[in-house]
Every structure is written in C-alpha cells, then in structure tokens.
Amino acid sequence: MELPPLLREAVDRALNGIPLAELAATAAALSQRYREERRDGALHVGSRQDALAYLAVRLPATYAAVRASFAAVAAARPDFTPRTALDVGAGPGTALWAAADCWPDLAEALLVEASPVFRACGEALAVGADLPRSIWRNADVARDVIDSEPRDLVAMAYVLNELAPEARPRVLDQLWRATADTLVIVEPGTPGGWQRILAARRQLVESGAHVIAPCPHDSRGKRSLRFAEGAP
Ligand SMILES: C[S@@+](CC[C@H](N)C(=O)[O-])C[C@H]1O[C@@H](n2cnc3c(N)ncnc32)[C@H](O)[C@@H]1O
C-alpha cells in the first residue's frame, strides 16, 4: 500500500536537503534498536534526525500495515464509519493518514505521542493536508492518564513493544476504556510481537471485547477489536 500522494510529498519535503549518508547511519542505528526491541529508558526517536530516518525507512511499511488493518476492519464492518479517533504512540501520524484514507467521514482525531520531536514532525507533515481536525498531545501512556472521552476508532501501532511488560496491561485497559467501537492494535510480525498480541487479546477478551480479526471470538461483545501483525 503506497503512501497517499500528499503524505509522500510532505515526506519528500521534510527529507529535502538531508545528506543521504547521514540519514543512512541514523536509519541503521534506529533499525538496530527496533530489532533488539531495546528498552533502555530512551525513546527510539529522540532527535529530529531520528524522526527523519523513520520517515525515510520505516513509515512506508508501518503505513502499509496500518492501512491494511483498517481495510480489514472496513471489510469486516462495512457499517462502521468512525467520526472520532484516538491514536496512541502516533509517531508521525501514521494512523491518522491511514484512517482518513480509509474513512473519509472521520472528522476529528486525538494523537498522543511521547516524543516531542516526533510529534513536531507529525504536525509539520499534516500542514496543508486535507485531514480530520487533529489534536496532538505529548504524553507518556505508561505513566499518564489518557484523558479522552471514548472515540469510535482507537489505534496503537508498533507501541506495545516499546512499553515495559509490566506497563502494558494498564495501557491496554486505558485504551479499551477510550474505545467507543473498535480498537486496532498492530505489532511487528515477530515471535515477540505475536506473544504481545496474544496477551493483549486475552486481557481484552476478558474485558468484554469481541475480536473481529484475526481468529474471531465467539461471544458478541458490544465493542470490537482488530489485531494485526505487520512486517516492520
Ligand atoms: C515504532 S513507533 C510507531 C509510530 C506509529 N504508530 C507508526 O505506526 O508509524 C512507536 C511510537 O510510540 C511512541 N511511544 C513509545 N512509548 C510511548 C509511551 N510510553 N507513550 C506514548 N508514546 C510512546 C514512540 O515515541 C513512537 O512514536
């Protein structure tokens, strides 16, 4: 799944004039951190250079995985037309762009992101684009309360692996409370990612979630859940 043309242009503008060799070294270091699933207290994307490297080498794949997950939700739930969204660990706004592309009626989104530079990068990408009204908030979801009324669509993509294992149940609980209709969780397609998805699935089903994909769950809860695994 290609980046939408306006996002592609915004990324190209952001990367314009950045020496390729510099970016390649940062991208390699960033990929190494992700591969190792390093949790050393530092955010993976802590500098503007890290954010630009993410745009260059990771965003196309995370966008494709998130957009494909939304497409699967739309196929399973053709009646679902979210008006409001919450994206936790929004990074450069990946889920916002993907949700706007999938559901043109989406009107408003709250994006929560721990890294100030990543947030600034996401806000800059969105300038001038025809996107839903967006509110960006800097917060650490492992520590802070997600202060949001329930929203139709809630997304968290490639974030669980950055949270300490002991923080995950509380974050999932908060996400579920903030979900009016559908929660989408995306994790890397690795053995570790799959274990995190299984643990999240168990917890959320116990909280009354009805899983729409993969492996639909029998009981018919009021709100639903979609899990995905993506390549990055
Ligand atoms: C791999 S990036 C994914 C970004 C985006 N969701 C995507 O799919 O492209 C993980 C994001 O989660 C954010 N993050 C990690 N821990 C967080 C926390 N405790 N609170 C809020 N955001 C967090 C990181 O700063 C980063 O932007």
CSV table of C-alpha atoms and ligand atoms in Angstrom, one decimal:
chain,number,residue,atom,x,y,z
A,1,MET,CA,0.0,0.0,0.0
A,2,GLU,CA,1.6,3.2,-1.2
A,3,LEU,CA,1.7,6.4,0.9
A,4,PRO,CA,-1.1,8.8,-0.1
A,5,PRO,CA,0.4,11.3,-2.6
A,6,LEU,CA,0.1,14.3,-0.1
A,7,LEU,CA,1.9,12.3,2.6
A,8,ARG,CA,4.6,11.3,0.1
A,9,GLU,CA,5.1,14.9,-0.9
A,10,ALA,CA,5.2,16.0,2.7
A,11,VAL,CA,7.8,13.3,3.5
A,12,ASP,CA,9.9,14.3,0.4
A,13,ARG,CA,9.8,18.0,1.5
A,14,ALA,CA,10.9,17.0,5.1
A,15,LEU,CA,13.8,15.0,3.7
A,16,ASN,CA,14.9,17.5,1.1
A,17,GLY,CA,18.5,18.6,1.6
A,18,ILE,CA,19.3,16.0,4.2
A,19,PRO,CA,22.6,14.2,3.3
A,20,LEU,CA,21.8,10.6,2.5
A,21,ALA,CA,24.9,9.2,4.2
A,22,GLU,CA,24.0,10.9,7.5
A,23,LEU,CA,20.4,9.6,7.2
A,24,ALA,CA,21.6,6.1,6.4
A,25,ALA,CA,23.7,5.9,9.5
A,26,THR,CA,20.8,7.1,11.7
A,27,ALA,CA,18.4,4.8,10.0
A,28,ALA,CA,20.7,1.8,10.6
A,29,ALA,CA,21.0,2.7,14.3
A,30,LEU,CA,17.3,3.1,14.6
A,31,SER,CA,16.6,-0.3,12.9
A,32,GLN,CA,19.1,-1.9,15.2
A,33,ARG,CA,17.2,-0.5,18.2
A,34,TYR,CA,13.9,-1.8,16.9
A,35,ARG,CA,15.4,-5.2,16.0
A,36,GLU,CA,16.8,-5.6,19.5
A,37,GLU,CA,13.5,-4.3,21.0
A,38,ARG,CA,15.7,-2.3,23.2
A,39,ARG,CA,14.0,-0.8,26.2
A,40,ASP,CA,16.7,1.3,28.0
A,41,GLY,CA,14.5,4.2,29.1
A,42,ALA,CA,15.3,6.3,26.0
A,43,LEU,CA,12.8,6.9,23.2
A,44,HIS,CA,13.9,5.3,19.9
A,45,VAL,CA,13.0,8.6,18.2
A,46,GLY,CA,14.6,11.2,20.4
A,47,SER,CA,16.0,13.6,17.8
A,48,ARG,CA,14.9,15.3,14.6
A,49,GLN,CA,17.4,13.2,12.7
A,50,ASP,CA,15.8,10.0,14.2
A,51,ALA,CA,12.4,11.2,13.1
A,52,LEU,CA,13.6,11.9,9.6
A,53,ALA,CA,15.2,8.5,9.4
A,54,TYR,CA,11.9,7.0,10.5
A,55,LEU,CA,10.1,8.8,7.7
A,56,ALA,CA,12.6,7.5,5.2
A,57,VAL,CA,12.9,3.9,6.1
A,58,ARG,CA,10.0,2.8,8.4
A,59,LEU,CA,7.0,4.9,7.7
A,60,PRO,CA,6.2,3.3,4.3
A,61,ALA,CA,6.0,-0.1,5.9
A,62,THR,CA,4.1,1.0,9.1
A,63,TYR,CA,1.7,3.0,7.0
A,64,ALA,CA,1.1,-0.1,4.7
A,65,ALA,CA,0.4,-2.3,7.7
A,66,VAL,CA,-1.9,0.1,9.5
A,67,ARG,CA,-3.8,0.9,6.3
A,68,ALA,CA,-4.2,-2.8,5.6
A,69,SER,CA,-5.5,-3.3,9.1
A,70,PHE,CA,-8.1,-0.6,8.6
A,71,ALA,CA,-9.0,-2.1,5.3
A,72,ALA,CA,-9.7,-5.4,7.0
A,73,VAL,CA,-11.9,-3.6,9.6
A,74,ALA,CA,-13.8,-1.9,6.9
A,75,ALA,CA,-14.3,-5.2,5.0
A,76,ALA,CA,-15.5,-6.9,8.2
A,77,ARG,CA,-17.6,-4.0,9.3
A,78,PRO,CA,-18.9,-2.1,6.2
A,79,ASP,CA,-21.4,-0.2,8.5
A,80,PHE,CA,-18.5,1.2,10.6
A,81,THR,CA,-18.0,4.9,9.8
A,82,PRO,CA,-15.9,6.4,12.6
A,83,ARG,CA,-16.2,10.1,13.2
A,84,THR,CA,-13.6,10.3,16.0
A,85,ALA,CA,-10.3,8.6,16.5
A,86,LEU,CA,-7.5,8.2,19.1
A,87,ASP,CA,-4.0,7.2,18.1
A,88,VAL,CA,-1.6,6.3,20.9
A,89,GLY,CA,2.1,6.4,20.1
A,90,ALA,CA,1.2,8.3,17.0
A,91,GLY,CA,4.7,8.9,15.8
A,92,PRO,CA,4.4,10.9,12.6
A,93,GLY,CA,0.6,10.5,12.5
A,94,THR,CA,0.7,7.2,10.5
A,95,ALA,CA,-2.8,6.1,11.7
A,96,LEU,CA,-4.3,9.5,11.2
A,97,TRP,CA,-3.3,9.4,7.5
A,98,ALA,CA,-4.4,5.8,7.1
A,99,ALA,CA,-7.7,6.3,8.9
A,100,ALA,CA,-8.5,9.4,6.8
A,101,ASP,CA,-7.8,7.5,3.7
A,102,CYS,CA,-10.0,4.6,4.7
A,103,TRP,CA,-12.9,6.5,6.3
A,104,PRO,CA,-13.4,9.9,4.6
A,105,ASP,CA,-16.0,10.8,7.2
A,106,LEU,CA,-13.5,10.8,10.0
A,107,ALA,CA,-13.9,14.3,11.5
A,108,GLU,CA,-11.6,14.5,14.5
A,109,ALA,CA,-8.6,12.8,16.0
A,110,LEU,CA,-6.6,12.9,19.1
A,111,LEU,CA,-2.9,11.9,18.7
A,112,VAL,CA,-0.9,11.0,21.8
A,113,GLU,CA,2.9,10.8,21.4
A,114,ALA,CA,5.7,10.7,24.0
A,115,SER,CA,8.5,12.1,21.8
A,116,PRO,CA,8.2,15.9,21.3
A,117,VAL,CA,10.3,15.8,18.1
A,118,PHE,CA,8.2,13.1,16.6
A,119,ARG,CA,5.1,15.0,17.5
A,120,ALA,CA,6.5,18.1,15.8
A,121,CYS,CA,7.4,16.1,12.8
A,122,GLY,CA,3.9,14.7,12.5
A,123,GLU,CA,2.3,18.1,12.9
A,124,ALA,CA,4.5,19.5,10.2
A,125,LEU,CA,3.6,16.7,7.8
A,126,ALA,CA,-0.1,17.4,8.3
A,127,VAL,CA,0.2,21.2,7.5
A,128,GLY,CA,-2.0,22.0,4.5
A,129,ALA,CA,-3.3,18.4,4.1
A,130,ASP,CA,-7.0,17.6,4.0
A,131,LEU,CA,-7.0,15.7,7.2
A,132,PRO,CA,-9.5,15.5,10.1
A,133,ARG,CA,-9.2,18.1,12.8
A,134,SER,CA,-6.3,16.9,14.9
A,135,ILE,CA,-5.3,17.5,18.4
A,136,TRP,CA,-1.7,16.4,19.3
A,137,ARG,CA,-0.8,15.7,22.9
A,138,ASN,CA,2.6,14.9,24.4
A,139,ALA,CA,2.2,12.2,27.0
A,140,ASP,CA,3.8,9.0,28.2
A,141,VAL,CA,0.9,6.5,28.2
A,142,ALA,CA,2.8,4.2,30.5
A,143,ARG,CA,2.6,6.8,33.2
A,144,ASP,CA,0.0,9.4,32.3
A,145,VAL,CA,-3.8,9.0,32.1
A,146,ILE,CA,-5.1,9.1,28.6
A,147,ASP,CA,-7.7,11.9,29.1
A,148,SER,CA,-10.1,11.2,26.3
A,149,GLU,CA,-13.8,10.5,26.0
A,150,PRO,CA,-14.5,7.2,24.2
A,151,ARG,CA,-13.7,7.5,20.5
A,152,ASP,CA,-15.1,5.4,17.6
A,153,LEU,CA,-11.7,4.2,16.4
A,154,VAL,CA,-8.7,3.7,18.7
A,155,ALA,CA,-5.3,2.6,17.3
A,156,MET,CA,-2.0,1.7,18.7
A,157,ALA,CA,0.6,0.6,16.2
A,158,TYR,CA,4.1,-0.7,17.0
A,159,VAL,CA,4.0,0.7,20.5
A,160,LEU,CA,3.4,-2.3,22.8
A,161,ASN,CA,7.0,-3.5,22.1
A,162,GLU,CA,8.3,-0.1,23.4
A,163,LEU,CA,6.5,-0.4,26.7
A,164,ALA,CA,7.8,-2.2,29.7
A,165,PRO,CA,5.9,-5.5,30.0
A,166,GLU,CA,4.5,-4.5,33.4
A,167,ALA,CA,3.1,-1.3,31.9
A,168,ARG,CA,1.2,-3.0,29.1
A,169,PRO,CA,-1.9,-4.2,31.0
A,170,ARG,CA,-2.7,-0.7,32.3
A,171,VAL,CA,-2.2,0.9,28.9
A,172,LEU,CA,-4.4,-1.7,27.3
A,173,ASP,CA,-7.0,-1.1,29.9
A,174,GLN,CA,-6.9,2.7,29.3
A,175,LEU,CA,-7.2,2.1,25.5
A,176,TRP,CA,-10.2,-0.1,26.0
A,177,ARG,CA,-11.9,2.4,28.2
A,178,ALA,CA,-11.3,5.0,25.5
A,179,THR,CA,-12.8,2.8,22.8
A,180,ALA,CA,-16.4,3.5,21.8
A,181,ASP,CA,-16.4,1.0,19.0
A,182,THR,CA,-13.2,-0.5,17.6
A,183,LEU,CA,-9.7,-0.9,18.8
A,184,VAL,CA,-6.9,-1.8,16.3
A,185,ILE,CA,-3.5,-3.0,17.7
A,186,VAL,CA,-0.6,-3.6,15.3
A,187,GLU,CA,2.7,-5.2,16.3
A,188,PRO,CA,5.7,-6.4,14.3
A,189,GLY,CA,5.3,-9.8,12.7
A,190,THR,CA,7.9,-11.4,15.0
A,191,PRO,CA,7.5,-14.2,17.6
A,192,GLY,CA,7.7,-11.5,20.4
A,193,GLY,CA,5.1,-9.4,18.6
A,194,TRP,CA,2.8,-12.3,18.3
A,195,GLN,CA,3.2,-13.1,22.1
A,196,ARG,CA,2.3,-9.5,22.9
A,197,ILE,CA,-0.8,-9.7,20.7
A,198,LEU,CA,-1.9,-12.9,22.3
A,199,ALA,CA,-1.5,-11.4,25.8
A,200,ALA,CA,-3.4,-8.3,24.7
A,201,ARG,CA,-6.1,-10.4,23.2
A,202,ARG,CA,-6.6,-12.5,26.4
A,203,GLN,CA,-6.8,-9.3,28.5
A,204,LEU,CA,-9.2,-7.5,26.2
A,205,VAL,CA,-11.5,-10.5,25.7
A,206,GLU,CA,-11.7,-10.8,29.5
A,207,SER,CA,-12.7,-7.2,29.5
A,208,GLY,CA,-15.6,-8.0,27.1
A,209,ALA,CA,-14.0,-7.4,23.7
A,210,HIS,CA,-15.3,-9.1,20.6
A,211,VAL,CA,-12.4,-10.0,18.3
A,212,ILE,CA,-13.2,-9.3,14.7
A,213,ALA,CA,-9.8,-10.4,13.3
A,214,PRO,CA,-7.8,-12.4,13.2
A,215,CYS,CA,-9.4,-15.5,14.8
A,216,PRO,CA,-12.9,-14.0,15.5
A,217,HIS,CA,-14.0,-14.6,19.1
A,218,ASP,CA,-17.4,-16.2,19.6
A,219,SER,CA,-19.1,-14.0,22.1
A,220,ARG,CA,-20.8,-10.9,20.9
A,221,GLY,CA,-19.4,-8.0,22.9
A,222,LYS,CA,-20.5,-4.5,22.3
A,223,ARG,CA,-17.1,-3.2,21.2
A,224,SER,CA,-14.7,-4.9,18.9
A,225,LEU,CA,-11.0,-5.4,18.5
A,226,ARG,CA,-8.8,-6.0,15.5
A,227,PHE,CA,-5.3,-7.3,15.7
A,228,ALA,CA,-2.7,-7.2,13.0
A,229,GLU,CA,0.9,-8.0,12.6
A,230,GLY,CA,3.0,-6.1,10.2
A,231,ALA,CA,6.4,-6.6,8.6
A,232,PRO,CA,8.5,-3.8,10.3
B,1,LIG,C1,7.5,2.4,16.2
B,1,LIG,S1,6.8,4.0,16.6
B,1,LIG,C2,5.2,3.8,15.8
B,1,LIG,C3,4.7,5.1,15.3
B,1,LIG,C4,3.4,5.0,14.6
B,1,LIG,N1,2.3,4.4,15.4
B,1,LIG,C5,3.5,4.1,13.3
B,1,LIG,O1,2.9,3.0,13.2
B,1,LIG,O2,4.3,4.5,12.4
B,1,LIG,C6,6.4,3.9,18.3
B,1,LIG,C7,5.8,5.2,18.8
B,1,LIG,O3,5.4,5.0,20.1
B,1,LIG,C8,5.8,6.1,20.9
B,1,LIG,N2,5.8,5.7,22.3
B,1,LIG,C9,6.6,4.8,22.8
B,1,LIG,N3,6.4,4.7,24.1
B,1,LIG,C10,5.4,5.6,24.4
B,1,LIG,C11,4.8,6.0,25.6
B,1,LIG,N4,5.1,5.4,26.8
B,1,LIG,N5,3.8,6.9,25.5
B,1,LIG,C12,3.5,7.5,24.3
B,1,LIG,N6,4.1,7.2,23.2
B,1,LIG,C13,5.1,6.2,23.2
B,1,LIG,C14,7.2,6.4,20.3
B,1,LIG,O4,7.7,7.7,20.7
B,1,LIG,C15,6.9,6.2,18.8
B,1,LIG,O5,6.4,7.4,18.3
